[in-house]
């Protein structure tokens, strides 16, 4: 990730900059580079993690990877989780409460809400089993629920009661600031502001979550929003999905395995300038078969009056609106021909 590269440069300049390693971990988690077994970090990221662990700045444990596992009531932690997206639960606190009640997991101890970190191992097993049953009842893959179990990265110098304590939550907070047009807040957090900027960032994140839940529930409940062709799933989000949110929606859909098998997810929406914006996400399996979304969009978009590019697994482009249908047809053909 860019954060990891920046950290390695800073460390080469001065070894004392190892204190920046937690930010590098946050960056690679934000880029969803936890691709090892049980969502672990591999490659150069594992070396950065070793620096952070040795300096006692980060601790790694195996647990439920739910948003707000130390800070939010259990039902809100489930409802706030969008990676993976849990249809009927993500964004639905009442349904999450009902699910917990159905497996006899108390949500309160006296007047205090329990958190995920308060659950016993047996309660966690019952919770995951119930989520699997829930997914199967919707005719979706229960394997998605297994993605809720994995490596958890705790930033030891952050206050236990804040979302900055968890690496993925910190990354989500930063991402929301960028998506919602508040990048300065993210920079302030990285520089250590834990006052007004932190409070405002949490409000921004709350709004960001509401938008994501709204979009994802719309997609899962309205079949007309989806077009599936071979290895490609197209989400027609014109008039619904904000142009700054296409990447986030595409990433969540791609990681949630809602469509089964390896698919390229392409989210389409309209820009304020009257153009069409697309955000594409692939899978590791398709990348291994030769897919390179960044190159495809870089080469293809200029032919339709636009521009684009990115990484092999994640990319985006803007094209002329009147050329969108032709672009989508050619994009589909290029995807199929590039997969060996």
Short mmCIF file of C-alpha atoms in Angstrom, two decimals:
data_model
loop_
_atom_site.label_atom_id
_atom_site.label_comp_id
_atom_site.label_asym_id
_atom_site.label_seq_id
_atom_site.Cartn_x
_atom_site.Cartn_y
_atom_site.Cartn_z
CA UNK A 1 0.00 0.00 0.00
CA UNK A 2 1.01 3.63 -0.25
CA UNK A 3 1.04 3.78 3.54
CA UNK A 4 3.39 0.80 3.73
CA UNK A 5 5.76 2.26 1.14
CA UNK A 6 5.80 5.59 2.97
CA UNK A 7 6.57 3.82 6.23
CA UNK A 8 9.47 1.84 4.76
CA UNK A 9 10.96 5.05 3.38
CA UNK A 10 10.54 6.83 6.72
CA UNK A 11 12.16 3.91 8.54
CA UNK A 12 15.09 3.92 6.10
CA UNK A 13 15.62 7.62 6.80
CA UNK A 14 15.49 7.12 10.57
CA UNK A 15 14.92 3.80 12.40
CA UNK A 16 13.14 5.73 15.14
CA UNK A 17 10.26 6.14 12.72
CA UNK A 18 9.17 2.63 13.62
CA UNK A 19 6.59 4.45 15.73
CA UNK A 20 4.77 5.11 12.44
CA UNK A 21 4.25 1.40 11.80
CA UNK A 22 0.67 1.35 13.17
CA UNK A 23 -0.37 3.88 10.52
CA UNK A 24 1.15 1.64 7.86
CA UNK A 25 -0.88 -1.29 9.19
CA UNK A 26 -4.02 0.85 9.10
CA UNK A 27 -3.23 1.76 5.50
CA UNK A 28 -2.80 -1.80 4.28
CA UNK A 29 -5.99 -2.87 6.07
CA UNK A 30 -7.80 0.02 4.41
CA UNK A 31 -6.55 -1.27 1.06
CA UNK A 32 -7.90 -4.71 2.01
CA UNK A 33 -4.48 -6.32 1.78
CA UNK A 34 -5.26 -8.77 4.58
CA UNK A 35 -5.25 -11.56 1.99
CA UNK A 36 -3.50 -14.27 4.00
CA UNK A 37 -5.22 -17.11 5.87
CA UNK A 38 -7.82 -15.82 8.33
CA UNK A 39 -7.41 -12.29 6.94
CA UNK A 40 -3.75 -12.08 7.94
CA UNK A 41 -1.09 -9.80 6.47
CA UNK A 42 1.48 -11.28 4.11
CA UNK A 43 4.50 -10.18 2.08
CA UNK A 44 6.04 -6.81 2.94
CA UNK A 45 3.08 -6.08 5.18
CA UNK A 46 4.03 -8.97 7.46
CA UNK A 47 7.44 -7.35 7.95
CA UNK A 48 5.84 -4.03 8.84
CA UNK A 49 3.56 -5.85 11.26
CA UNK A 50 6.58 -7.51 12.86
CA UNK A 51 8.06 -4.05 13.48
CA UNK A 52 4.84 -2.87 15.10
CA UNK A 53 4.46 -5.97 17.25
CA UNK A 54 8.10 -5.90 18.38
CA UNK A 55 7.70 -2.25 19.35
CA UNK A 56 4.54 -3.23 21.28
CA UNK A 57 2.48 -0.82 19.21
CA UNK A 58 0.17 -3.45 17.70
CA UNK A 59 -1.22 -6.71 19.05
CA UNK A 60 -2.64 -9.47 16.83
CA UNK A 61 -5.34 -11.87 18.01
CA UNK A 62 -7.95 -14.14 16.42
CA UNK A 63 -11.51 -12.99 16.96
CA UNK A 64 -14.75 -11.96 15.28
CA UNK A 65 -13.97 -9.25 12.75
CA UNK A 66 -17.01 -7.10 13.47
CA UNK A 67 -17.03 -3.32 13.44
CA UNK A 68 -16.94 -1.89 16.96
CA UNK A 69 -16.17 -5.20 18.65
CA UNK A 70 -14.81 -3.37 21.73
CA UNK A 71 -16.86 -0.20 21.60
CA UNK A 72 -20.37 -0.91 20.30
CA UNK A 73 -23.29 -2.96 21.61
CA UNK A 74 -23.31 -6.39 19.97
CA UNK A 75 -26.33 -5.70 17.76
CA UNK A 76 -24.84 -2.42 16.54
CA UNK A 77 -21.51 -4.08 15.81
CA UNK A 78 -23.26 -6.61 13.57
CA UNK A 79 -25.40 -3.94 11.92
CA UNK A 80 -22.33 -1.76 11.30
CA UNK A 81 -20.42 -4.54 9.54
CA UNK A 82 -20.29 -4.15 5.76
CA UNK A 83 -17.19 -6.22 4.94
CA UNK A 84 -18.57 -8.73 4.41
CA UNK A 85 -22.02 -7.29 3.81
CA UNK A 86 -24.74 -9.28 5.58
CA UNK A 87 -28.09 -8.79 3.79
CA UNK A 88 -30.91 -8.28 6.24
CA UNK A 89 -28.46 -7.57 9.08
CA UNK A 90 -26.04 -4.87 7.91
CA UNK A 91 -27.73 -1.58 8.72
CA UNK A 92 -30.64 -3.33 10.48
CA UNK A 93 -30.21 -3.01 14.25
CA UNK A 94 -33.69 -4.34 15.12
CA UNK A 95 -33.11 -7.50 13.11
CA UNK A 96 -29.72 -7.97 14.74
CA UNK A 97 -31.34 -7.72 18.16
CA UNK A 98 -33.88 -10.34 17.13
CA UNK A 99 -31.10 -12.62 15.87
CA UNK A 100 -29.24 -12.37 19.17
CA UNK A 101 -32.42 -13.08 21.10
CA UNK A 102 -33.07 -16.18 18.98
CA UNK A 103 -29.78 -17.75 20.14
CA UNK A 104 -30.14 -16.62 23.76
CA UNK A 105 -27.24 -14.18 23.77
CA UNK A 106 -27.92 -11.46 26.38
CA UNK A 107 -27.29 -7.98 25.03
CA UNK A 108 -27.05 -6.31 28.43
CA UNK A 109 -25.53 -6.93 31.84
CA UNK A 110 -27.64 -4.88 34.24
CA UNK A 111 -27.71 -1.45 32.54
CA UNK A 112 -24.57 -1.90 30.42
CA UNK A 113 -24.65 -2.99 26.79
CA UNK A 114 -22.39 -5.95 26.11
CA UNK A 115 -19.85 -5.80 23.27
CA UNK A 116 -18.42 -8.50 21.03
CA UNK A 117 -15.35 -8.62 23.27
CA UNK A 118 -17.61 -9.56 26.20
CA UNK A 119 -18.90 -12.72 24.50
CA UNK A 120 -17.73 -16.15 25.55
CA UNK A 121 -16.29 -18.53 22.97
CA UNK A 122 -19.51 -20.55 23.05
CA UNK A 123 -21.62 -17.43 22.45
CA UNK A 124 -19.42 -16.46 19.50
CA UNK A 125 -19.89 -19.91 17.98
CA UNK A 126 -23.66 -19.66 18.35
CA UNK A 127 -23.64 -16.21 16.79
CA UNK A 128 -21.64 -17.29 13.73
CA UNK A 129 -23.78 -20.41 13.29
CA UNK A 130 -26.93 -18.29 13.36
CA UNK A 131 -25.55 -15.83 10.82
CA UNK A 132 -24.70 -18.77 8.54
CA UNK A 133 -28.28 -20.04 8.87
CA UNK A 134 -29.54 -16.54 8.12
CA UNK A 135 -27.48 -16.31 4.93
CA UNK A 136 -28.61 -19.74 3.76
CA UNK A 137 -32.25 -18.79 4.40
CA UNK A 138 -31.75 -15.97 1.89
CA UNK A 139 -30.32 -18.50 -0.60
CA UNK A 140 -26.88 -16.95 -0.22
CA UNK A 141 -23.56 -18.58 0.62
CA UNK A 142 -23.12 -19.29 4.31
CA UNK A 143 -19.36 -19.16 3.74
CA UNK A 144 -19.60 -15.37 3.83
CA UNK A 145 -20.18 -15.58 7.59
CA UNK A 146 -16.88 -17.40 8.02
CA UNK A 147 -15.15 -14.23 6.83
CA UNK A 148 -16.20 -12.73 10.16
CA UNK A 149 -13.49 -14.79 11.87
CA UNK A 150 -9.90 -13.69 11.47
CA UNK A 151 -6.91 -11.66 12.59
CA UNK A 152 -7.68 -8.57 14.62
CA UNK A 153 -5.13 -5.75 14.89
CA UNK A 154 -5.19 -3.69 18.08
CA UNK A 155 -3.32 -0.38 18.26
CA UNK A 156 -2.13 -0.45 21.85
CA UNK A 157 -1.44 3.28 22.22
CA UNK A 158 -5.00 4.27 21.32
CA UNK A 159 -7.73 4.57 23.93
CA UNK A 160 -9.64 1.28 24.39
CA UNK A 161 -13.02 2.99 24.15
CA UNK A 162 -12.45 4.49 20.69
CA UNK A 163 -12.68 3.06 17.14
CA UNK A 164 -9.03 4.05 16.61
CA UNK A 165 -8.03 1.13 18.83
CA UNK A 166 -8.91 -1.36 16.06
CA UNK A 167 -6.88 -1.22 12.85
CA UNK A 168 -9.80 -1.89 10.52
CA UNK A 169 -12.07 0.59 12.28
CA UNK A 170 -9.35 3.24 12.07
CA UNK A 171 -9.01 2.52 8.35
CA UNK A 172 -12.78 2.72 7.85
CA UNK A 173 -12.85 6.06 9.64
CA UNK A 174 -10.15 7.44 7.34
CA UNK A 175 -11.87 6.02 4.26
CA UNK A 176 -15.18 7.63 5.19
CA UNK A 177 -13.51 11.03 5.51
CA UNK A 178 -12.20 10.72 1.96
CA UNK A 179 -15.45 9.38 0.51
CA UNK A 180 -17.53 12.08 2.16
CA UNK A 181 -15.32 14.94 0.97
CA UNK A 182 -13.55 15.54 4.29
CA UNK A 183 -9.95 14.43 3.63
CA UNK A 184 -8.57 17.02 6.02
CA UNK A 185 -10.18 15.21 8.93
CA UNK A 186 -8.36 12.03 8.00
CA UNK A 187 -5.04 13.84 7.84
CA UNK A 188 -5.70 15.39 11.25
CA UNK A 189 -6.36 11.96 12.75
CA UNK A 190 -3.13 10.60 11.28
CA UNK A 191 -1.25 13.53 12.79
CA UNK A 192 -2.67 12.72 16.22
CA UNK A 193 -5.66 15.03 16.68
CA UNK A 194 -7.97 13.29 19.15
CA UNK A 195 -10.14 16.32 19.89
CA UNK A 196 -12.57 18.13 17.61
CA UNK A 197 -11.38 16.46 14.41
CA UNK A 198 -11.88 13.02 15.92
CA UNK A 199 -15.42 13.85 17.04
CA UNK A 200 -16.32 15.25 13.62
CA UNK A 201 -14.78 12.24 11.87
CA UNK A 202 -17.02 9.91 13.87
CA UNK A 203 -20.08 11.88 12.76
CA UNK A 204 -18.90 11.69 9.15
CA UNK A 205 -18.40 7.96 9.51
CA UNK A 206 -21.92 7.51 10.87
CA UNK A 207 -23.36 9.24 7.81
CA UNK A 208 -21.11 7.21 5.53
CA UNK A 209 -22.40 3.96 7.04
CA UNK A 210 -25.99 5.04 6.52
CA UNK A 211 -25.33 5.70 2.84
CA UNK A 212 -23.59 2.34 2.39
CA UNK A 213 -26.38 0.41 4.10
CA UNK A 214 -28.97 2.23 2.00
CA UNK A 215 -27.16 1.39 -1.24
CA UNK A 216 -26.46 -2.22 -0.33
CA UNK A 217 -30.02 -2.93 0.79
CA UNK A 218 -31.30 -1.37 -2.43
CA UNK A 219 -29.03 -3.62 -4.47
CA UNK A 220 -29.99 -6.81 -2.64
CA UNK A 221 -33.72 -6.01 -2.69
CA UNK A 222 -34.07 -4.71 -6.26
CA UNK A 223 -33.10 -7.34 -8.87
CA UNK A 224 -33.51 -4.74 -11.63
CA UNK A 225 -30.40 -2.96 -10.37
CA UNK A 226 -28.21 -5.93 -11.35
CA UNK A 227 -27.12 -7.29 -14.71
CA UNK A 228 -25.10 -10.52 -14.68
CA UNK A 229 -23.14 -11.56 -17.76
CA UNK A 230 -20.56 -14.33 -17.53
CA UNK A 231 -17.82 -13.21 -15.16
CA UNK A 232 -19.31 -9.72 -14.89
CA UNK A 233 -21.90 -8.25 -12.52
CA UNK A 234 -23.03 -4.72 -13.38
CA UNK A 235 -24.83 -2.54 -10.84
CA UNK A 236 -26.80 0.23 -12.53
CA UNK A 237 -26.71 2.88 -9.83
CA UNK A 238 -27.66 5.93 -11.87
CA UNK A 239 -29.87 8.23 -9.84
CA UNK A 240 -29.26 6.25 -6.65
CA UNK A 241 -25.55 5.83 -5.85
CA UNK A 242 -23.47 8.96 -5.28
CA UNK A 243 -20.47 9.26 -7.58
CA UNK A 244 -18.09 9.37 -4.59
CA UNK A 245 -19.42 6.05 -3.27
CA UNK A 246 -19.08 3.76 -6.29
CA UNK A 247 -15.70 2.44 -5.20
CA UNK A 248 -16.88 1.63 -1.69
CA UNK A 249 -20.02 -0.14 -2.94
CA UNK A 250 -18.04 -2.08 -5.53
CA UNK A 251 -15.50 -3.20 -2.92
CA UNK A 252 -18.18 -4.39 -0.51
CA UNK A 253 -20.03 -6.30 -3.21
CA UNK A 254 -16.84 -7.93 -4.45
CA UNK A 255 -15.75 -9.05 -0.99
CA UNK A 256 -19.18 -10.30 0.05
CA UNK A 257 -19.50 -13.16 -2.45
CA UNK A 258 -23.19 -12.37 -2.93
CA UNK A 259 -23.19 -13.58 -6.52
CA UNK A 260 -21.22 -16.80 -6.04
CA UNK A 261 -17.94 -17.68 -7.71
CA UNK A 262 -15.34 -15.25 -9.01
CA UNK A 263 -16.92 -12.19 -10.58
CA UNK A 264 -15.88 -8.74 -11.68
CA UNK A 265 -18.16 -6.20 -10.01
CA UNK A 266 -18.79 -2.97 -11.92
CA UNK A 267 -20.79 -0.18 -10.29
CA UNK A 268 -22.12 2.49 -12.66
CA UNK A 269 -23.49 5.92 -11.78
CA UNK A 270 -23.84 9.41 -13.23
CA UNK A 271 -21.60 12.34 -12.32
CA UNK A 272 -22.64 15.92 -11.70
CA UNK A 273 -20.87 16.84 -14.95
CA UNK A 274 -23.17 14.56 -16.94
CA UNK A 275 -20.66 11.76 -17.49
CA UNK A 276 -20.82 8.11 -16.47
CA UNK A 277 -18.52 6.85 -13.75
CA UNK A 278 -17.65 3.19 -13.22
CA UNK A 279 -15.78 1.44 -10.42
CA UNK A 280 -14.59 -2.12 -10.97
CA UNK A 281 -13.38 -4.76 -8.52
CA UNK A 282 -12.02 -8.22 -9.25
CA UNK A 283 -11.01 -11.23 -7.18
CA UNK A 284 -7.67 -12.86 -6.43
CA UNK A 285 -8.72 -15.90 -8.46
CA UNK A 286 -9.41 -13.81 -11.56
CA UNK A 287 -6.15 -11.89 -11.17
CA UNK A 288 -4.30 -15.21 -11.17
CA UNK A 289 -6.04 -16.03 -14.46
CA UNK A 290 -4.72 -12.88 -16.12
CA UNK A 291 -7.27 -10.18 -15.27
CA UNK A 292 -5.90 -6.63 -14.96
CA UNK A 293 -8.72 -4.14 -14.47
CA UNK A 294 -6.40 -1.13 -14.30
CA UNK A 295 -4.93 -1.82 -17.73
CA UNK A 296 -8.32 -2.69 -19.23
CA UNK A 297 -9.91 0.57 -18.11
CA UNK A 298 -6.82 2.60 -18.99
CA UNK A 299 -6.87 1.25 -22.54
CA UNK A 300 -10.63 1.14 -23.03
CA UNK A 301 -11.98 4.38 -21.56
CA UNK A 302 -10.27 6.82 -24.00
CA UNK A 303 -12.06 5.06 -26.86
CA UNK A 304 -15.34 6.21 -25.30
CA UNK A 305 -14.40 9.79 -24.55
CA UNK A 306 -13.09 9.20 -21.05
CA UNK A 307 -10.15 8.21 -18.91
CA UNK A 308 -9.39 5.57 -16.32
CA UNK A 309 -6.94 3.22 -14.67
CA UNK A 310 -5.96 1.73 -11.33
CA UNK A 311 -4.67 -1.57 -10.00
CA UNK A 312 -5.14 -5.06 -11.39
CA UNK A 313 -7.83 -5.87 -8.82
CA UNK A 314 -9.43 -2.43 -8.39
CA UNK A 315 -9.87 0.33 -10.95
CA UNK A 316 -12.19 3.06 -12.15
CA UNK A 317 -13.04 5.17 -15.16
CA UNK A 318 -15.21 7.97 -16.47
CA UNK A 319 -16.76 7.83 -19.96
CA UNK A 320 -19.18 9.89 -22.02
CA UNK A 321 -22.74 9.10 -21.02
CA UNK A 322 -23.89 8.62 -24.61
CA UNK A 323 -21.13 6.03 -25.06
CA UNK A 324 -21.87 4.08 -21.87
CA UNK A 325 -23.77 1.16 -23.39
CA UNK A 326 -21.12 0.60 -26.04
CA UNK A 327 -18.44 0.85 -23.37
CA UNK A 328 -20.17 -1.77 -21.19
CA UNK A 329 -20.48 -4.15 -24.12
CA UNK A 330 -16.80 -3.82 -24.96
CA UNK A 331 -15.80 -4.05 -21.29
CA UNK A 332 -17.63 -7.36 -20.97
CA UNK A 333 -15.93 -8.76 -24.07
CA UNK A 334 -12.52 -7.63 -22.84
CA UNK A 335 -13.08 -9.18 -19.42
CA UNK A 336 -14.00 -12.55 -20.89
CA UNK A 337 -11.11 -12.57 -23.36
CA UNK A 338 -8.54 -11.62 -20.71
CA UNK A 339 -9.39 -14.49 -18.36
CA UNK A 340 -7.37 -17.55 -19.31
#
